[in-house]
Tab-separated table of C-alpha atoms in Angstrom:
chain	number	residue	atom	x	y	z
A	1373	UNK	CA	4.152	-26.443	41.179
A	1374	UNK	CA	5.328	-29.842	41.716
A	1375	UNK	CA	9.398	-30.389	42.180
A	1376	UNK	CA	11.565	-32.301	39.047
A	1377	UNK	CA	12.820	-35.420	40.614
A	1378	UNK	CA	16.650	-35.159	40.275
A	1379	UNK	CA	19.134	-37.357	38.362
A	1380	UNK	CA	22.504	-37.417	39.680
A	1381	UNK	CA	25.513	-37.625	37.044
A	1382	UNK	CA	28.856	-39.705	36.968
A	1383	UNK	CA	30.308	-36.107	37.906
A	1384	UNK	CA	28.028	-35.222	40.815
A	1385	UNK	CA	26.187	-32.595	39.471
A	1386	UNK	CA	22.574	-32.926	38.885
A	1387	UNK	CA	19.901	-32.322	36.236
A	1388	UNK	CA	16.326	-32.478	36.493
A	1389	UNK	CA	14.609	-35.752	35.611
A	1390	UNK	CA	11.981	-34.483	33.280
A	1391	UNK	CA	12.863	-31.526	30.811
A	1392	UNK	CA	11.690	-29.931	27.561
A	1393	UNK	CA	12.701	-30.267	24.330
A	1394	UNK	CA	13.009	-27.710	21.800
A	1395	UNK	CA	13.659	-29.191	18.490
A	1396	UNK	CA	11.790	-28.011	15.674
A	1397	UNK	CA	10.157	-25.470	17.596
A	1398	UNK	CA	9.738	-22.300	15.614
A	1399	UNK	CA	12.707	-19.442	16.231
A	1400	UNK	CA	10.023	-17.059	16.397
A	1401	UNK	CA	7.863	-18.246	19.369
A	1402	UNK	CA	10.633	-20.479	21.234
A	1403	UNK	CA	11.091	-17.558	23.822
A	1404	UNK	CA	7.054	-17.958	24.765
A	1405	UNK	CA	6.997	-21.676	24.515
A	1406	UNK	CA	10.180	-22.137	26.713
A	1407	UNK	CA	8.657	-18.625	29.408
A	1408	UNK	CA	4.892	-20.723	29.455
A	1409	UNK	CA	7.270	-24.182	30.396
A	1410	UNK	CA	9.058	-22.797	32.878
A	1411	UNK	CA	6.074	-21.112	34.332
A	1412	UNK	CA	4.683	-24.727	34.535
A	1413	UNK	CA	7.068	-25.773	35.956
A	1414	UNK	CA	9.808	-27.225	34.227
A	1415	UNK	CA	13.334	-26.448	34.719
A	1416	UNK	CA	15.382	-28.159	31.767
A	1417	UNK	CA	15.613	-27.325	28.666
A	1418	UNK	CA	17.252	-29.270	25.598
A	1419	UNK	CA	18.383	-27.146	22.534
A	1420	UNK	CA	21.370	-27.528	20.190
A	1421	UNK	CA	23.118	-24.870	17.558
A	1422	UNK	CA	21.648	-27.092	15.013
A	1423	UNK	CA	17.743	-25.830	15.924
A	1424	UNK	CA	18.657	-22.344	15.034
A	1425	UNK	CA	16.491	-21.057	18.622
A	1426	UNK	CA	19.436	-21.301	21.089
A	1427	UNK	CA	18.392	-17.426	21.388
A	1428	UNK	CA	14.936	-17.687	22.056
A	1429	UNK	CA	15.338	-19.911	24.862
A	1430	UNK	CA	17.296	-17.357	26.620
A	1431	UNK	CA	15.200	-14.781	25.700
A	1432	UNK	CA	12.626	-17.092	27.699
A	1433	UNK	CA	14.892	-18.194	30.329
A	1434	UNK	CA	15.114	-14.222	31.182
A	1435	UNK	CA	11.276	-13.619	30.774
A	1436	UNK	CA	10.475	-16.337	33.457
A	1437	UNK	CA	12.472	-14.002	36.035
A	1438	UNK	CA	14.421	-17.170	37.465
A	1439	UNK	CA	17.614	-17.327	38.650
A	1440	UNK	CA	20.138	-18.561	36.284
A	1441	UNK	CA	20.654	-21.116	38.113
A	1442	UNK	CA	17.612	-22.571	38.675
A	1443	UNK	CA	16.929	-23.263	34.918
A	1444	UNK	CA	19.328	-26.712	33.588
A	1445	UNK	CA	21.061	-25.535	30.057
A	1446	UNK	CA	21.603	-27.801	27.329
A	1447	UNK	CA	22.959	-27.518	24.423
A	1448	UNK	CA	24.473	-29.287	21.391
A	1449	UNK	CA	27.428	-28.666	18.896
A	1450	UNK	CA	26.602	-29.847	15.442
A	1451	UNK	CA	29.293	-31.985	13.179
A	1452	UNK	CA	29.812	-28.730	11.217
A	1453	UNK	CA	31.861	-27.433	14.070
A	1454	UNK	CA	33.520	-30.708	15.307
A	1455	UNK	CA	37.424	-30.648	15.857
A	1456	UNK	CA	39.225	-29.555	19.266
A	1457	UNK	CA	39.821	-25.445	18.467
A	1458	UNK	CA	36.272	-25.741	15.687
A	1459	UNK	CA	34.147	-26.422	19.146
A	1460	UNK	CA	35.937	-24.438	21.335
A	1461	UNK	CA	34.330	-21.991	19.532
A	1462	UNK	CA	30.784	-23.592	18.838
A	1463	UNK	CA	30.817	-23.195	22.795
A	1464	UNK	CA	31.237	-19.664	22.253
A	1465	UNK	CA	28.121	-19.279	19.409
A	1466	UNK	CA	25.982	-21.131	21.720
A	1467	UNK	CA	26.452	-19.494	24.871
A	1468	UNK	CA	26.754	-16.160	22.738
A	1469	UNK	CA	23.198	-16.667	21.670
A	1470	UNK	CA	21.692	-18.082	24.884
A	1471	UNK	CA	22.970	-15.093	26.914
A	1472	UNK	CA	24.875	-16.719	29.460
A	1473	UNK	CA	28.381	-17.984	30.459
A	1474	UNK	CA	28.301	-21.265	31.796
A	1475	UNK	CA	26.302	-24.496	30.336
A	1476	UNK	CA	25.027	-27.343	32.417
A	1477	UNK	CA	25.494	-29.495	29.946
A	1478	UNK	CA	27.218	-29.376	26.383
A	1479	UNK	CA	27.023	-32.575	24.539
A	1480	UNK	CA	28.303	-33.508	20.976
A	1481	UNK	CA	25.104	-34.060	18.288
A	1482	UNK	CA	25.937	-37.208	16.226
A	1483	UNK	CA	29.302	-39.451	16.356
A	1484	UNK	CA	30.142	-38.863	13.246
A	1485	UNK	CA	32.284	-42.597	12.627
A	1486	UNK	CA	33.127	-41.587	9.203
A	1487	UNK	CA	35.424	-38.606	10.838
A	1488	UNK	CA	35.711	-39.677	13.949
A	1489	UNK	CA	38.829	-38.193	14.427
A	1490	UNK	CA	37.114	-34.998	14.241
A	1491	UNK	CA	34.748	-36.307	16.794
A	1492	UNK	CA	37.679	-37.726	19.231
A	1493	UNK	CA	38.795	-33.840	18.996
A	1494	UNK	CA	35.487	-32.212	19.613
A	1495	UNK	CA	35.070	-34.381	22.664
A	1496	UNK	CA	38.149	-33.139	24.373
A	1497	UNK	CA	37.506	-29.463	23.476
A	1498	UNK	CA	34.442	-30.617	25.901
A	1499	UNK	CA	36.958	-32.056	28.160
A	1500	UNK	CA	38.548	-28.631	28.330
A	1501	UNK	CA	35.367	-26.885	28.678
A	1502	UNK	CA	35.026	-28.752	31.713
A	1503	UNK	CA	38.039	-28.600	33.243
A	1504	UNK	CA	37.780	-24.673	32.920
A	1505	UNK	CA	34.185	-24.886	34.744
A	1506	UNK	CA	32.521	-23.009	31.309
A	1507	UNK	CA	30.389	-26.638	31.310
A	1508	UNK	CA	29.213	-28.450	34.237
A	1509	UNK	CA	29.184	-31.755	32.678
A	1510	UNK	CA	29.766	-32.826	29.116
A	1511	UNK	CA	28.187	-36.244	26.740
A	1512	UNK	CA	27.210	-36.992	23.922
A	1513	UNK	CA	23.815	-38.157	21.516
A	1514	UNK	CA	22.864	-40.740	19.473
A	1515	UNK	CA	25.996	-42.647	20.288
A	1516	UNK	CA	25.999	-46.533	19.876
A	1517	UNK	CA	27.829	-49.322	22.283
A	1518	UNK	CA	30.806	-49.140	19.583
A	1519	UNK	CA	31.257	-45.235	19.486
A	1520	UNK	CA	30.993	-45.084	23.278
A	1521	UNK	CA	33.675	-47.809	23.249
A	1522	UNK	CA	35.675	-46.043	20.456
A	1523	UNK	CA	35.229	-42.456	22.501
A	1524	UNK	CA	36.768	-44.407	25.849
A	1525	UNK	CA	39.948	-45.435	24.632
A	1526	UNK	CA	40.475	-42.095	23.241
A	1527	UNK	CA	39.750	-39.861	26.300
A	1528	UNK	CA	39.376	-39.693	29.583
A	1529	UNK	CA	35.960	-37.872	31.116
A	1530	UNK	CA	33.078	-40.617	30.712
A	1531	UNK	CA	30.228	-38.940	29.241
A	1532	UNK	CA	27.483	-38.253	31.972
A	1533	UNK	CA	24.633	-38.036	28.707
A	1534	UNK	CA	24.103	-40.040	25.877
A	1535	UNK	CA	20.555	-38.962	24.295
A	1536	UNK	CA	18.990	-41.289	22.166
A	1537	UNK	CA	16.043	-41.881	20.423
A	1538	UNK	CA	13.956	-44.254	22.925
A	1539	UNK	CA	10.280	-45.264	22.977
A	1540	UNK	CA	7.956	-47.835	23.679
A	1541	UNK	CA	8.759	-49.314	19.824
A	1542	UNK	CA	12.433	-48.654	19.745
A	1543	UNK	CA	14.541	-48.985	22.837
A	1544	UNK	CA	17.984	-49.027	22.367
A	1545	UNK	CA	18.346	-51.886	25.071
A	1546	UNK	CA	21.916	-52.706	23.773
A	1547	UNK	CA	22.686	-48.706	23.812
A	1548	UNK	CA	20.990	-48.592	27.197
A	1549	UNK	CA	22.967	-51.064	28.699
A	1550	UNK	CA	26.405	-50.117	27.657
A	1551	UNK	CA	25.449	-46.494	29.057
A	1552	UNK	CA	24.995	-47.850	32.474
A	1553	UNK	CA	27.721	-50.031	32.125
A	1554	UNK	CA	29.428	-46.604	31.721
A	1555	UNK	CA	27.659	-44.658	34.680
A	1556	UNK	CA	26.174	-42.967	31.794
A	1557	UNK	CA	22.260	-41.396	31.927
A	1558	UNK	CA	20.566	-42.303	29.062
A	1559	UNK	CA	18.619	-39.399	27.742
A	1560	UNK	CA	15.131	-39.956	25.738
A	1561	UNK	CA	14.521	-38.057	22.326
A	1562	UNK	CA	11.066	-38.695	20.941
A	1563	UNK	CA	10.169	-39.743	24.621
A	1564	UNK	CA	7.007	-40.090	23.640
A	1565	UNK	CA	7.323	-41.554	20.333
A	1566	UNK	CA	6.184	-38.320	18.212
A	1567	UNK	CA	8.611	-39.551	15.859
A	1568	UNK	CA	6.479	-42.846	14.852
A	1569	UNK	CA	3.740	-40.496	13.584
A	1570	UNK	CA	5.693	-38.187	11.723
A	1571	UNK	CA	6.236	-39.976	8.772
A	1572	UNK	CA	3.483	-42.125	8.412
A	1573	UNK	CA	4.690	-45.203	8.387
A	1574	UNK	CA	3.108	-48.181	10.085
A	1575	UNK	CA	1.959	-48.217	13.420
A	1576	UNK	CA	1.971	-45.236	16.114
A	1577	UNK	CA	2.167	-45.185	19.861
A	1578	UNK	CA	-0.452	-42.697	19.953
A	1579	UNK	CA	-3.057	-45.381	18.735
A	1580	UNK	CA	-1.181	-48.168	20.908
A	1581	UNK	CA	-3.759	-50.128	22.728
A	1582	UNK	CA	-1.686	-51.495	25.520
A	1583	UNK	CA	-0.913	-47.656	26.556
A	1584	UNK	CA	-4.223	-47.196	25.898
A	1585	UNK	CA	-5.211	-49.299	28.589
A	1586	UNK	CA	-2.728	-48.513	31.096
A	1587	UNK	CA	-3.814	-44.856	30.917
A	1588	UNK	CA	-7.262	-45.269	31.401
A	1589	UNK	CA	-5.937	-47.671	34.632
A	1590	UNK	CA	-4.200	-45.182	35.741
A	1591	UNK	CA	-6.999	-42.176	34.030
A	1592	UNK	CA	-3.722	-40.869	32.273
A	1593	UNK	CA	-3.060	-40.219	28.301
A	1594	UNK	CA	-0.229	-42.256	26.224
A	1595	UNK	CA	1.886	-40.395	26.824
A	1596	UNK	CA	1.733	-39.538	30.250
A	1597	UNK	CA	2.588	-43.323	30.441
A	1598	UNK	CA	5.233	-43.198	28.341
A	1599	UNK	CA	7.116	-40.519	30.143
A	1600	UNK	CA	6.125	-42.153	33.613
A	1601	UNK	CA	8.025	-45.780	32.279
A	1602	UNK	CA	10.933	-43.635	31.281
A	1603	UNK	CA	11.147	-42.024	34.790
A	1604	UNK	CA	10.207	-45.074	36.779
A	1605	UNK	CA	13.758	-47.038	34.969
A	1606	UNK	CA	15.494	-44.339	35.491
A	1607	UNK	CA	16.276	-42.247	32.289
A	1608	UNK	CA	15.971	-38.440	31.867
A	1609	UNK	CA	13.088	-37.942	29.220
A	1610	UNK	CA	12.628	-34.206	27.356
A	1611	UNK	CA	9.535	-34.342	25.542
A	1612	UNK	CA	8.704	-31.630	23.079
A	1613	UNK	CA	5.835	-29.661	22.253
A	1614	UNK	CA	4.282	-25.583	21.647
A	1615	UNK	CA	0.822	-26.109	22.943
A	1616	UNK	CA	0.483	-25.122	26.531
A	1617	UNK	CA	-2.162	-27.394	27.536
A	1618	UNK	CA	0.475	-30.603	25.989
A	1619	UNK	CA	3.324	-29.080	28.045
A	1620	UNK	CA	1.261	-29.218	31.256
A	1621	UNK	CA	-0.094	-32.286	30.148
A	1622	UNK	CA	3.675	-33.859	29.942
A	1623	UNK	CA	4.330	-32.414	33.060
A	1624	UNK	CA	1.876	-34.343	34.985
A	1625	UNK	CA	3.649	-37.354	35.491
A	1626	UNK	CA	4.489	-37.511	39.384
A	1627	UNK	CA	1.342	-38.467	40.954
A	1628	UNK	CA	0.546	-41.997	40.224
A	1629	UNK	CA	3.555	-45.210	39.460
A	1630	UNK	CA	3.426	-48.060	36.727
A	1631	UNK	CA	3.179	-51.594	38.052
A	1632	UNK	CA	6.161	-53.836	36.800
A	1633	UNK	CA	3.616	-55.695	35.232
A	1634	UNK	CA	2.869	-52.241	33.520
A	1635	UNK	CA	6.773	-51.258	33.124
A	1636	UNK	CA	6.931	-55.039	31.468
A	1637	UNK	CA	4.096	-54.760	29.257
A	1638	UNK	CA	5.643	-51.498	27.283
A	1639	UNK	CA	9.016	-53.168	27.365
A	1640	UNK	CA	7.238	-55.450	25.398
A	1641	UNK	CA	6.347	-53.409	22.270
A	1642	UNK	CA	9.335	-53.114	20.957
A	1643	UNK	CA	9.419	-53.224	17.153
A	1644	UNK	CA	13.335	-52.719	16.498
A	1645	UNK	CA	12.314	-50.008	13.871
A	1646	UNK	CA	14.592	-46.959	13.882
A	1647	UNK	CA	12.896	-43.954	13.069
A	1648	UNK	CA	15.288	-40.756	13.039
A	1649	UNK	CA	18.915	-41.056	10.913
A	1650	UNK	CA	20.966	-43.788	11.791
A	1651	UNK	CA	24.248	-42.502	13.329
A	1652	UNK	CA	26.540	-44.404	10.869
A	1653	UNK	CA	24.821	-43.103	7.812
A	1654	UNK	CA	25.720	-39.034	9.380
A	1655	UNK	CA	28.323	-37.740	7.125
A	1656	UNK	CA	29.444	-34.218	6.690
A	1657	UNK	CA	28.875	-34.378	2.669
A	1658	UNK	CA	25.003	-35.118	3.935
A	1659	UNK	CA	24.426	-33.133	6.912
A	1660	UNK	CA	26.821	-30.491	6.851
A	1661	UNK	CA	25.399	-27.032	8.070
A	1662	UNK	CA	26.919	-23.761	8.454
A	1663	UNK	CA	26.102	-23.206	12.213
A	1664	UNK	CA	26.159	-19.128	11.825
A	1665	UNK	CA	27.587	-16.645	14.639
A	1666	UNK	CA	25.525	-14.970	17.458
């Protein structure tokens, strides 16, 4: 088994470099999906109350036979539940249905701007969370520059996570820098741009010719690259899949290094074409879910 390279938060604490997403896996086979990827290997795992499979990954959490603390938590509360005493007890749900009592990291799902007062207020439930140790470290996803600068003049704890979506054809560069600017770790959804074939329209990385060609340099798939140019500039990238020969596959990654002329080269196909809800168009009247209890 080869080691996760670690990435250290603004807090200290650290979370492993490379981790595995579980959005839109099934409810009903996340426990053997999440069991096979920690057999591999991995040792982060991404969920949120808004997948509906918080349970099955600690129902495979506990099948792998590893230590609870050997396994990085995530977890995200959903707008339904934003508000300071309304996430308090999201926290609750989540860590109700994952079978444990402590996250490594709890981060808020969308900004919400048209309610942001409700966000500002979710945010320092997290705050709390934190300060009582029932979180390691707190952030937030799909946040732009403005909400980051919005969420900074009304609290204090800098987030240590923003996860965005981030590929070779939409990068987030202005996003990107104000999280460093921050001594923020940006976070990679759709690491590996599954979310350009999805719907079909126009081009795909998965038929990009300049990864393409870096792979076979390097004799390494797309995205093997991909997740290799998010590691070597320093994000934290959790690629999903249910196929155990793709989660090995994803997991290969730290045995060879992209040249800069390589790391250049996919900085350069950037397309500017957003491919999963903008954050300003989020509103409760449109994406309002009842998050139910454990």
């Amino acid at each position: 088994m080869t080691a996760t390279p670690a990435l250290t938060l603004n807090n200290g604490a650290t979370m492993p470099a490379l981790g595995l997403g579980v959005y839109q896996t099934p409810p009903d086979i996340t426990a053997d999906v999440v069991e096979t990827a920690l057999a591999i290997g991995y040792r982060h795992i991404d969920t949120a109350a808004a997948y509906r499979n918080e349970e099955g990954v600690g129902e495979g959490i506990r099948r792998s036979g590893l230590d609870r603390d050997d396994v990085f938590i995530e977890t995200k509360v959903w707008i339904s539940d934003f508000g300071y005493d309304e996430t308090l007890h999201a926290f609750e749900k989540s860590v109700g249905k994952l079978g444990v009592d402590r996250l490594d990291l709890l981060i808020l799902h969308q900004p919400l701007p048209s309610r942001f007062d409700l966000t500002v207020g979710a945010y320092r439930a997290l705050e709390q969370l934190l300060a009582d140790g029932r979180v390691r470290a707190i952030g937030v996803s799909n946040f732009l520059a403005q909400h980051l600068e919005e969420l900074a003049a009304e609290t204090s704890v800098v987030p240590a996570v923003n996860q965005i979506e981030l590929h070779p054809y939409f990068q987030q560069r202005a996003v990107q820098e104000a999280d460093a600017a921050a001594g923020t770790i940006t976070q990679a959804w759709s690491p590996i741009g599954g979310i350009t074939a999805y719907w079909k329209r126009g081009a795909t990385v998965f038929d990009d010719p300049v990864l393409g060609a870096i792979g076979d340099a390097h004799g390494k798939t797309r995205a093997q690259v991909m997740l290799r140019w998010h590691l070597q500039q320093g994000r934290q990238a959790i690629p999903k899949s249910v196929r155990p020969e793709r989660l090995r596959e994803n997991f290969d990654v730290f045995d060879f290094e992209l040249s800069d002329d390589e790391l250049a080269a996919i900085d350069g196909l950037e397309t500017g074409q957003r491919r999963g809800p903008h954050p300003r168009l989020v509103t409760l009247e449109g994406f309002a879910r009842a998050i139910p209890e454990p």
